[in-house]
Short mmCIF file of C-alpha atoms and ligand atoms in Angstrom, two decimals:
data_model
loop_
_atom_site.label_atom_id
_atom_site.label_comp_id
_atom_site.label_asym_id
_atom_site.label_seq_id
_atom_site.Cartn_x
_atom_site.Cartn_y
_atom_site.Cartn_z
CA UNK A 1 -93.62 74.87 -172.83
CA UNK A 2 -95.68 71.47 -171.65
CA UNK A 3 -94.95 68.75 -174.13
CA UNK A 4 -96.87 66.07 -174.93
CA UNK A 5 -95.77 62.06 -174.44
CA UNK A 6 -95.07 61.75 -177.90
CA UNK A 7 -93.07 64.49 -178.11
CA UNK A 8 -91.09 63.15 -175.30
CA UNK A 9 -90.10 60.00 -176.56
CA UNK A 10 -89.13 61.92 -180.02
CA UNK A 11 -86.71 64.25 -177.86
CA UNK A 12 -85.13 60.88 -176.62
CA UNK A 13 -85.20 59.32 -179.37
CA UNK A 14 -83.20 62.44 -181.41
CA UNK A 15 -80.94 62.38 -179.18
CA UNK A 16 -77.22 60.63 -178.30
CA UNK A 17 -76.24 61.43 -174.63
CA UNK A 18 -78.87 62.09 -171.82
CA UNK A 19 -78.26 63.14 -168.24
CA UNK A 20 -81.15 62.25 -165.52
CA UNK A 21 -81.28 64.46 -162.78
CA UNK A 22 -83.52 64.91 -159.59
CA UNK A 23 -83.92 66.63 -156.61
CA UNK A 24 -80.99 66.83 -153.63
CA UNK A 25 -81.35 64.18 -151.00
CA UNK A 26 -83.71 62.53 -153.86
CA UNK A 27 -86.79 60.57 -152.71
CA UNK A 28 -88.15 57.24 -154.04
CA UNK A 29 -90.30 59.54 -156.43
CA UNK A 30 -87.49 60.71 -157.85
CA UNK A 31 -84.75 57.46 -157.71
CA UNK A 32 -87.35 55.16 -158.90
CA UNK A 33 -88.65 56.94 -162.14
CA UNK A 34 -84.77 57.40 -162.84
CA UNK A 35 -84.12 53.92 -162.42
CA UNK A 36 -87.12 52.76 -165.18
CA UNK A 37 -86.20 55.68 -167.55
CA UNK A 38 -82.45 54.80 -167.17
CA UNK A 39 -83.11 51.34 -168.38
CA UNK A 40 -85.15 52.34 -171.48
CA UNK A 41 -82.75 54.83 -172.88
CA UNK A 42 -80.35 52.01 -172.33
CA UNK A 43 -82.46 49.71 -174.30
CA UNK A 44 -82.38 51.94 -176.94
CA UNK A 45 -78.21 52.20 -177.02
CA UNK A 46 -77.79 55.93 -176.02
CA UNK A 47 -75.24 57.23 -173.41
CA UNK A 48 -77.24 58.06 -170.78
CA UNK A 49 -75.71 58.42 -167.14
CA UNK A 50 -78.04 59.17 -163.94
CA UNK A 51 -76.24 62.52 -162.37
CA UNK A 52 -77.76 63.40 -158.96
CA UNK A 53 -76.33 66.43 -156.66
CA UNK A 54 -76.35 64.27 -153.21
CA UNK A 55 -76.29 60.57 -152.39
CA UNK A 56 -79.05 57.92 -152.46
CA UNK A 57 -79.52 56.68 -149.29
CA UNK A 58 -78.77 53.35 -147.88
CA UNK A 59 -83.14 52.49 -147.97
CA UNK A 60 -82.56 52.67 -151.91
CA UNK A 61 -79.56 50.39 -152.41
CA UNK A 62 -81.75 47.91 -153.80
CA UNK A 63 -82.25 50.09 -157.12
CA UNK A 64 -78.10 50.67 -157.72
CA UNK A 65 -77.12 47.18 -157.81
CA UNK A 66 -75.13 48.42 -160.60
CA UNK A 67 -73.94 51.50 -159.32
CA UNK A 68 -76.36 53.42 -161.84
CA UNK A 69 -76.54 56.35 -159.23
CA UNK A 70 -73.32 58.90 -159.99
CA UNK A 71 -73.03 61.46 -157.24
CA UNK A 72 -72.49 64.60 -159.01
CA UNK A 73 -68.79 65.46 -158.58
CA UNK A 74 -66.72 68.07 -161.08
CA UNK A 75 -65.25 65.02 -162.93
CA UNK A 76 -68.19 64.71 -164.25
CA UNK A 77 -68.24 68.08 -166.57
CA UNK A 78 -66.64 66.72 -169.49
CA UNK A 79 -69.62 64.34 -169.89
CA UNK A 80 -72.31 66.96 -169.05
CA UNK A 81 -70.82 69.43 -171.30
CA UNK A 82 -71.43 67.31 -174.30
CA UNK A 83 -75.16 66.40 -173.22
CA UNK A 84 -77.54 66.62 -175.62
CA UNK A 85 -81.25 66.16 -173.13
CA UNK A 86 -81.39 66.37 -169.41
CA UNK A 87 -84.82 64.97 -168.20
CA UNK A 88 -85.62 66.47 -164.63
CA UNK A 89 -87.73 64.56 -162.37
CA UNK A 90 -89.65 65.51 -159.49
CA UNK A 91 -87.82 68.76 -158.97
CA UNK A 92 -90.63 71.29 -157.51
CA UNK A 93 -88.30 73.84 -158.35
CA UNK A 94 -85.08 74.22 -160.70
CA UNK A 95 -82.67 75.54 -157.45
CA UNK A 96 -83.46 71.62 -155.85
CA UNK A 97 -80.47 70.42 -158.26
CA UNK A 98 -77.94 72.36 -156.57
CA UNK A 99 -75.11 73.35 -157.91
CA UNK A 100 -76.04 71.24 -161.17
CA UNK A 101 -77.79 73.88 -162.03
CA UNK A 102 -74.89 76.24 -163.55
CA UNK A 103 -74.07 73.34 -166.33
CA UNK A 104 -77.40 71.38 -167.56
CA UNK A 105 -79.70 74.49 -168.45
CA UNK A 106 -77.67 76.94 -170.11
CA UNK A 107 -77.83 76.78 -174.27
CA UNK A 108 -79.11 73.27 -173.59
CA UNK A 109 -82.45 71.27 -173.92
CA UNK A 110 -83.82 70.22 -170.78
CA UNK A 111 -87.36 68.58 -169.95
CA UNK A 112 -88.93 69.05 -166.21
CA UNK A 113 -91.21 65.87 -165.51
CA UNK A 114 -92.97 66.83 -162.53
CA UNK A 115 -96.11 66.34 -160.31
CA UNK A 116 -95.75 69.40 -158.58
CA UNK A 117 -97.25 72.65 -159.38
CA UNK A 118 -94.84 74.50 -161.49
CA UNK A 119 -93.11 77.61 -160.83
CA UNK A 120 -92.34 80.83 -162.92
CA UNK A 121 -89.69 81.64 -164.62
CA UNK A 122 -88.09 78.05 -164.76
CA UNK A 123 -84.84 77.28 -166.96
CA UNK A 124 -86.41 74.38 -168.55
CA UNK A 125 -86.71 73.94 -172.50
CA UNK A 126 -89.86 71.83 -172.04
CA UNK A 127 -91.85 70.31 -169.08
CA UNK A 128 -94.62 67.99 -168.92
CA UNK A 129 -96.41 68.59 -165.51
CA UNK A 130 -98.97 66.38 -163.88
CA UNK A 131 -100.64 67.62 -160.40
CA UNK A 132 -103.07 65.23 -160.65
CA UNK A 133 -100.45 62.60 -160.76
CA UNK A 134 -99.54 61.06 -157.37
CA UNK A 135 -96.28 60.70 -158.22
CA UNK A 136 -93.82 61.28 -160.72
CA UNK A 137 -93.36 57.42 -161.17
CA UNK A 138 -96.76 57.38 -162.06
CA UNK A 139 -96.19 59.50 -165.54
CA UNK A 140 -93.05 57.68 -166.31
CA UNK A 141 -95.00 54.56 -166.10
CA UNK A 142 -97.33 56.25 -168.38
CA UNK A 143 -94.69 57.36 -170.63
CA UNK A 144 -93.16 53.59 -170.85
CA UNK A 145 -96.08 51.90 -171.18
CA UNK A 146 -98.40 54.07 -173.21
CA UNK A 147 -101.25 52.39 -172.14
CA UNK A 148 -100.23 48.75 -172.90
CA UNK A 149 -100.60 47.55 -169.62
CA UNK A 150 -100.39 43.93 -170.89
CA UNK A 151 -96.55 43.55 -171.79
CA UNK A 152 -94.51 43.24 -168.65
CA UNK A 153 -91.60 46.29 -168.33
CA UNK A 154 -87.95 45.03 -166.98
CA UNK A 155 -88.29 43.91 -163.04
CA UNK A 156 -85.42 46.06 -162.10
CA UNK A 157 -87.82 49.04 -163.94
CA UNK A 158 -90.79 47.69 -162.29
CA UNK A 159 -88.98 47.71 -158.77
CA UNK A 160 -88.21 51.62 -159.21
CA UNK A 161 -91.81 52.32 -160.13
CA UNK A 162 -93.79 50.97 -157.30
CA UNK A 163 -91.02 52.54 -154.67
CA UNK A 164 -91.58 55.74 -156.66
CA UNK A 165 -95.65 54.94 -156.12
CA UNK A 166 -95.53 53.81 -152.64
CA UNK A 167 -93.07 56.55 -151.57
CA UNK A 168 -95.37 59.44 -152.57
CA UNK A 169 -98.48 57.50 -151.67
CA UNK A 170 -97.56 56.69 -148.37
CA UNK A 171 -98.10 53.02 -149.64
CA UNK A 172 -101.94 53.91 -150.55
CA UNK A 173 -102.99 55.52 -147.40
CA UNK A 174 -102.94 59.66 -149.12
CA UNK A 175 -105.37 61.09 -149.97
CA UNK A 176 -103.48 61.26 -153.68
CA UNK A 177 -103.96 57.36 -154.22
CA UNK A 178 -106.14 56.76 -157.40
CA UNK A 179 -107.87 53.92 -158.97
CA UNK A 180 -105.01 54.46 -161.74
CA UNK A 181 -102.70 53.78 -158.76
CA UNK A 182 -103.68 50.73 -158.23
CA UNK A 183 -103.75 49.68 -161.93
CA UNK A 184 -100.36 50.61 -162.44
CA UNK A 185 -99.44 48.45 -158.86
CA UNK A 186 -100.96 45.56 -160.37
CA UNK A 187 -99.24 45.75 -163.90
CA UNK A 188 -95.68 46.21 -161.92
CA UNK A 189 -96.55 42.93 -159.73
CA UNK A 190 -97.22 41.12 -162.99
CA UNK A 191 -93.64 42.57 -163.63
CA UNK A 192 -92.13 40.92 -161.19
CA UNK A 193 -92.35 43.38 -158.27
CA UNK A 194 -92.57 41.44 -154.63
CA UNK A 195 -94.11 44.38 -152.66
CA UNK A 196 -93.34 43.45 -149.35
CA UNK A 197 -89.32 43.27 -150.66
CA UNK A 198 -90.21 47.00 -151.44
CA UNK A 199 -91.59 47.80 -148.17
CA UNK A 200 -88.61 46.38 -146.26
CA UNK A 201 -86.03 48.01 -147.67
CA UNK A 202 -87.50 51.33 -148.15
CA UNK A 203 -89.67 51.85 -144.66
CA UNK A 204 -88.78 48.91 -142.41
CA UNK A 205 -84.94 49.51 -142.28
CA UNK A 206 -84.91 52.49 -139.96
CA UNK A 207 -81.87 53.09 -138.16
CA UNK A 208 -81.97 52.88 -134.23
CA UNK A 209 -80.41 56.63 -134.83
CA UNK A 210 -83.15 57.82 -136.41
CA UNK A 211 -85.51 56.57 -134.07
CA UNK A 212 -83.67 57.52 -131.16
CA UNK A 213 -83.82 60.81 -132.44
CA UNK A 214 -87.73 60.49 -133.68
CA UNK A 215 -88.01 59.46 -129.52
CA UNK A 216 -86.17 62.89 -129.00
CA UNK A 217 -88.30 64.96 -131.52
CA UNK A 218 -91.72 63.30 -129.73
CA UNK A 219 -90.61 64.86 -126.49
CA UNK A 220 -90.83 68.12 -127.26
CA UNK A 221 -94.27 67.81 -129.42
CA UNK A 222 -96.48 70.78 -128.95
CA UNK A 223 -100.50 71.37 -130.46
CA UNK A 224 -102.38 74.43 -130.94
CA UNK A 225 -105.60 75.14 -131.56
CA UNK A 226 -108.03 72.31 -129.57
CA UNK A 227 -104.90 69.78 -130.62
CA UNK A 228 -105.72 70.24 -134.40
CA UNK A 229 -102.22 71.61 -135.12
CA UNK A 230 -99.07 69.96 -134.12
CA UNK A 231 -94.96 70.67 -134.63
CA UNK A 232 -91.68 69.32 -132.90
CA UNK A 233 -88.38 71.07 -133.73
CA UNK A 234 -85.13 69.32 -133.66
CA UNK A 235 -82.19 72.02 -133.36
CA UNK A 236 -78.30 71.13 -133.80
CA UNK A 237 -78.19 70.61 -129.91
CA UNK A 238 -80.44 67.54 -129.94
CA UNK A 239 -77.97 66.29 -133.52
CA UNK A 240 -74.99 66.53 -131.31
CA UNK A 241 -76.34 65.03 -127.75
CA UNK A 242 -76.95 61.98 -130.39
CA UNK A 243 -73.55 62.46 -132.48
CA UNK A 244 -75.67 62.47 -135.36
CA UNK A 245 -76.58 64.93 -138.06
CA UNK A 246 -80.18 66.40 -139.26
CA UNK A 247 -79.67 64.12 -142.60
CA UNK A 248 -80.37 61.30 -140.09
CA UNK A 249 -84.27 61.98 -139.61
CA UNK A 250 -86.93 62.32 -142.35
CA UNK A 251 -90.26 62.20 -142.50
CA UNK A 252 -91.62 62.87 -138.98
CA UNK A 253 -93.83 65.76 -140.44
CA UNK A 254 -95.79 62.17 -141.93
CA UNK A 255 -95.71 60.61 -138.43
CA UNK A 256 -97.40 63.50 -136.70
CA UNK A 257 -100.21 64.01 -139.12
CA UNK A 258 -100.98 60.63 -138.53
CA UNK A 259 -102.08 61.68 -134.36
CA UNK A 260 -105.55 61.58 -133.76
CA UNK A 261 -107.28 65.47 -134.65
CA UNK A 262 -104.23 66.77 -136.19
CA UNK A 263 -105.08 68.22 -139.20
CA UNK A 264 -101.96 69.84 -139.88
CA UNK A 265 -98.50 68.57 -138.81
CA UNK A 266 -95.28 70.37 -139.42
CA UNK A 267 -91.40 69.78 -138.72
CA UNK A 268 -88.64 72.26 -137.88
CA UNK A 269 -85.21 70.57 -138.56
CA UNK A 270 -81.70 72.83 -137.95
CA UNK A 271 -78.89 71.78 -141.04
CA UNK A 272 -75.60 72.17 -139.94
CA UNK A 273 -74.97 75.03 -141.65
CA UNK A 274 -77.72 76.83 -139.24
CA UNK A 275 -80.70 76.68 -142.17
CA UNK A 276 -83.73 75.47 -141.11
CA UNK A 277 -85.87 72.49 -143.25
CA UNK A 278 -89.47 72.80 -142.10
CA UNK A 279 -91.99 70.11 -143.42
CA UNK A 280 -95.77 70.50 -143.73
CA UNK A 281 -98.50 67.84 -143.82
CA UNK A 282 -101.81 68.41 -143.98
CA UNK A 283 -105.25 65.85 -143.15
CA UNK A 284 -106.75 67.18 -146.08
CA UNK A 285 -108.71 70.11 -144.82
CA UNK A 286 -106.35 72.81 -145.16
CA UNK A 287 -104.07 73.79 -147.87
CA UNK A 288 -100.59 74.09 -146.74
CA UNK A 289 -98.33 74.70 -149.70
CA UNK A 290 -99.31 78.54 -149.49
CA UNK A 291 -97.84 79.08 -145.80
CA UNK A 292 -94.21 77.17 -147.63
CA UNK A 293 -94.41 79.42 -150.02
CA UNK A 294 -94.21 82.38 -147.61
CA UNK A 295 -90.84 80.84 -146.81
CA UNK A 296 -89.45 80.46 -150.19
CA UNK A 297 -90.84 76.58 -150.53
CA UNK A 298 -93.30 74.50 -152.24
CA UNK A 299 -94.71 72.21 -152.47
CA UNK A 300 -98.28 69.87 -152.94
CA UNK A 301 -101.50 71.29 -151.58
CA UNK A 302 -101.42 68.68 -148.51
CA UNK A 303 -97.81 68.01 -148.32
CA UNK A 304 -95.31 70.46 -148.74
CA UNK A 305 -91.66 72.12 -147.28
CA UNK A 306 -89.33 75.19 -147.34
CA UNK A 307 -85.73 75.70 -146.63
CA UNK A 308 -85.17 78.63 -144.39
CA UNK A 309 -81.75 80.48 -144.38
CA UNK A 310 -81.37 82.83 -142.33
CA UNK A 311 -84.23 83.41 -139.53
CA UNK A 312 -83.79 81.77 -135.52
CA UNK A 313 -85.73 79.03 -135.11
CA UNK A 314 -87.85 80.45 -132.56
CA UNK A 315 -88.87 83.43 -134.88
CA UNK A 316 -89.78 81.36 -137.84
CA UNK A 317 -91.68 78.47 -135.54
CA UNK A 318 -93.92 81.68 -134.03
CA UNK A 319 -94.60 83.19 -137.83
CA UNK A 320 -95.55 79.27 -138.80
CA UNK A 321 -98.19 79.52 -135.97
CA UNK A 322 -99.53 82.81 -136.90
CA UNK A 323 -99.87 81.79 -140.66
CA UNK A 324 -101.35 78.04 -139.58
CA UNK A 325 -103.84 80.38 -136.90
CA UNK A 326 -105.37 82.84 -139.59
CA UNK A 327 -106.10 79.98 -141.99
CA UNK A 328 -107.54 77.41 -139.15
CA UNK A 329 -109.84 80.35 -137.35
CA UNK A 330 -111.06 81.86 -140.80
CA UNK A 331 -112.27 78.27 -141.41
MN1 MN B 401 -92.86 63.06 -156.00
#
C-alpha cells in the first residue's frame, strides 16, 4: 500500500526500535538517505540501528565516522527480532537484502522507500515509491524537511544527502537531474555540505586496482550496430591475472555510455561464485530496464542491471545483443 509522508513520520513516530536496511553492496543512494534518517530517529530517542547485508565501501567512510553502518551478522537477531519498523531504501526489489530477508518481513511492519519502479508481489507492509525522484535521497530530504527549506538539517545528515544526490545523478550530468535537484543541493550547502569534500571521497579515490582492471575491461570493448551499442566483459580470468576480485570494479557500464554515439552501454562482470552481474546504461533513447528484466533484473528506464545465475557468459552476452538489436532496428 503507498503511504503518504505524514503517515510515515506517524509510523516512526509510534514506534520504539527501527532497523534501516538497503540494498547489498549499497550505493550512495542508499548509505546516504540511511545516514540522514538514522540521525532523525536518533533525535527523537528511539533505538534505531542501520543493518545492511554487505559492507560499505572504503569511498563512504566519511558517513560512519561513528561506526553507524552494522554489517548484518547472526548476532544481530536478538535485536531484529524485537523490531518494531524496518524502513527499506532504494531496494528495486525485496531479494536485494539478502539473506535479511527471512527475519525483517515476516509478521512485521516494513516500509519500502524507493525510486525505482516497484515490483509485484513485494513483502512490504507499506511503500512510498517515487520514479520521478532521482534518487532516493531526494524523498528523504523531502520527508525531513517537509518543504522548509529554510532551517538547516544536521551537516553529518546533509553530507549523506548530497552523496545520495550526486551518486544517482552522476553529479548533475543524467538525464534524471531536476530543478528540485538543485534546490535541495543548495539547501544541503547552506547545511554545511563542502561539495568538492563529497566528490573526493566518493569518485576521486579510485584504487590503482580498479583502474588497472577498468584498463583491462577497455581492451576488450566491442560496438554493434554503426558503434551505437557498446559492452566489455570481465570474466574470473582477468580477476585473477590481477589478484583481485569482481567487487573491485563498478560502474564501467557509466564510463562507456559516456563514448561518443553510444547510446546504450552495458557490462558483463563474472562473481566468484560463476554468476554473472551485467549493467545497462542507456543515452536516453532507448529503454533498457525491459531487456534486465528478461534476466530476472531491474531496474530505471535508462539505467538498469540483472544478476545472472546460471547461463555462460558467452550465451547470455549473444542473447543481450539480440534483445539490444530488435529494439535498436525497430527504431
Ligand atoms: Mn537510487
Amino acid at each position: 500500500m503507498n503511504i503518504s509522508k505524514d503517515k510515515i513520520h506517524e509510523l516512526i513516530y509510534e514506534s520504539n526500535r527501527i532497523l534501516l536496511t538497503t540494498h547489498e553492496n549499497p550505493d550512495g543512494d542508499g548509505l546516504g538517505s540511511q545516514i540522514a534518517m538514522y540521525n532523525y530517529i536518533n533525535s527523537l530517542n528511539k533505538n534505531c540501528r542501520i543493518i545492511n547485508i554487505s559492507q560499505i565501501s572504503d569511498n563512504f567512510q566519511f558517513l560512519n565516522e561513528d561506526q553507524q553502518f552494522e554489517t548484518f551478522n547472526h548476532d544481530h537477531l536478538d535485536w531484529i527480532e524485537q523490531v518494531d519498523l524496518t524502513i527499506v531504501f532504494d531496494i528495486g526489489h525485496s531479494k536485494r537484502v539478502g539473506e535479511l530477508k527471512n527475519y525483517i518481513f515476516k509478521d512485521k511492519i516494513s516500509i519500502s522507500i524507493d525510486h525505482h519502479p516497484m515490483k509485484d508481489n513485494e513483502p512490504f507492509t507499506y511503500s512510498w515509491v517515487d520514479v520521478n525522484a532521482p534518487a532516493t535521497g531526494l524523498m528523504i530530504w523531502e520527508l525531513l524537511t517537509m518543504g522548509d527549506i529554510v532551517k538547516p538539517i544536521d551537516k553529518l545528515s546533509a553530507m549523506g544527502l548530497y552523496t545520495a544526490l550526486v551518486t544517482d545523478t552522476g553529479s548533475f550530468k543524467y538525464s534524471n537531474t531536476t530543478s528540485q535537484s538543485h534546490i535541495m543541493a543548495s539547501h544541503l550547502i547552506n547545511s554545511g555540505v563542502q561539495p568538492q569534500e563529497i566528490t573526493k571521497n566518493v569518485f576521486e579515490s579510485r584504487k590503482l586496482l580498479h583502474i588497472k582492471l577498468l584498463g583491462d575491461a577497455l581492451n576488450g570493448l566491442e560496438f554493434k550496430i554503426d558503434n551505437s551499442v557498446a559492452w566489455v566483459k570481465l570474466t574470473q580470468a582477468h580477476f585473477k591475472n590481477r589478484n583481485a576480485s569482481s567487487k573491485d570494479i563498478e560502474g564501467i557500464a557509466d564510463f562507456i555510455r559516456s563514448i561518443e554515439n553510444v547510446e546504450i552501454a552495458f557490462t558483463l562482470i563474472e562473481n566468484e561464485d560463476r554468476s554473472i552481474r551485467v549493467s545497462f546504461r542507456s543515452q536516453g533513447k532507448y529503454i533498457i530496464n525491459d531487456i534486465a528484466k528478461e534476466f530476472g533484473g531491474g531496474g530505471h528506464i535508462y539505467a538498469a542491471g540483472a544478476k545472472v545465475d546460471s547461463m555462460p557468459i558467452i550465451e547470455l552476452e549473444n542473447k543481450i545483443i539480440n534483445l539490444i538489436e530488435k529494439k535498436v532496428k525497430v527504431n
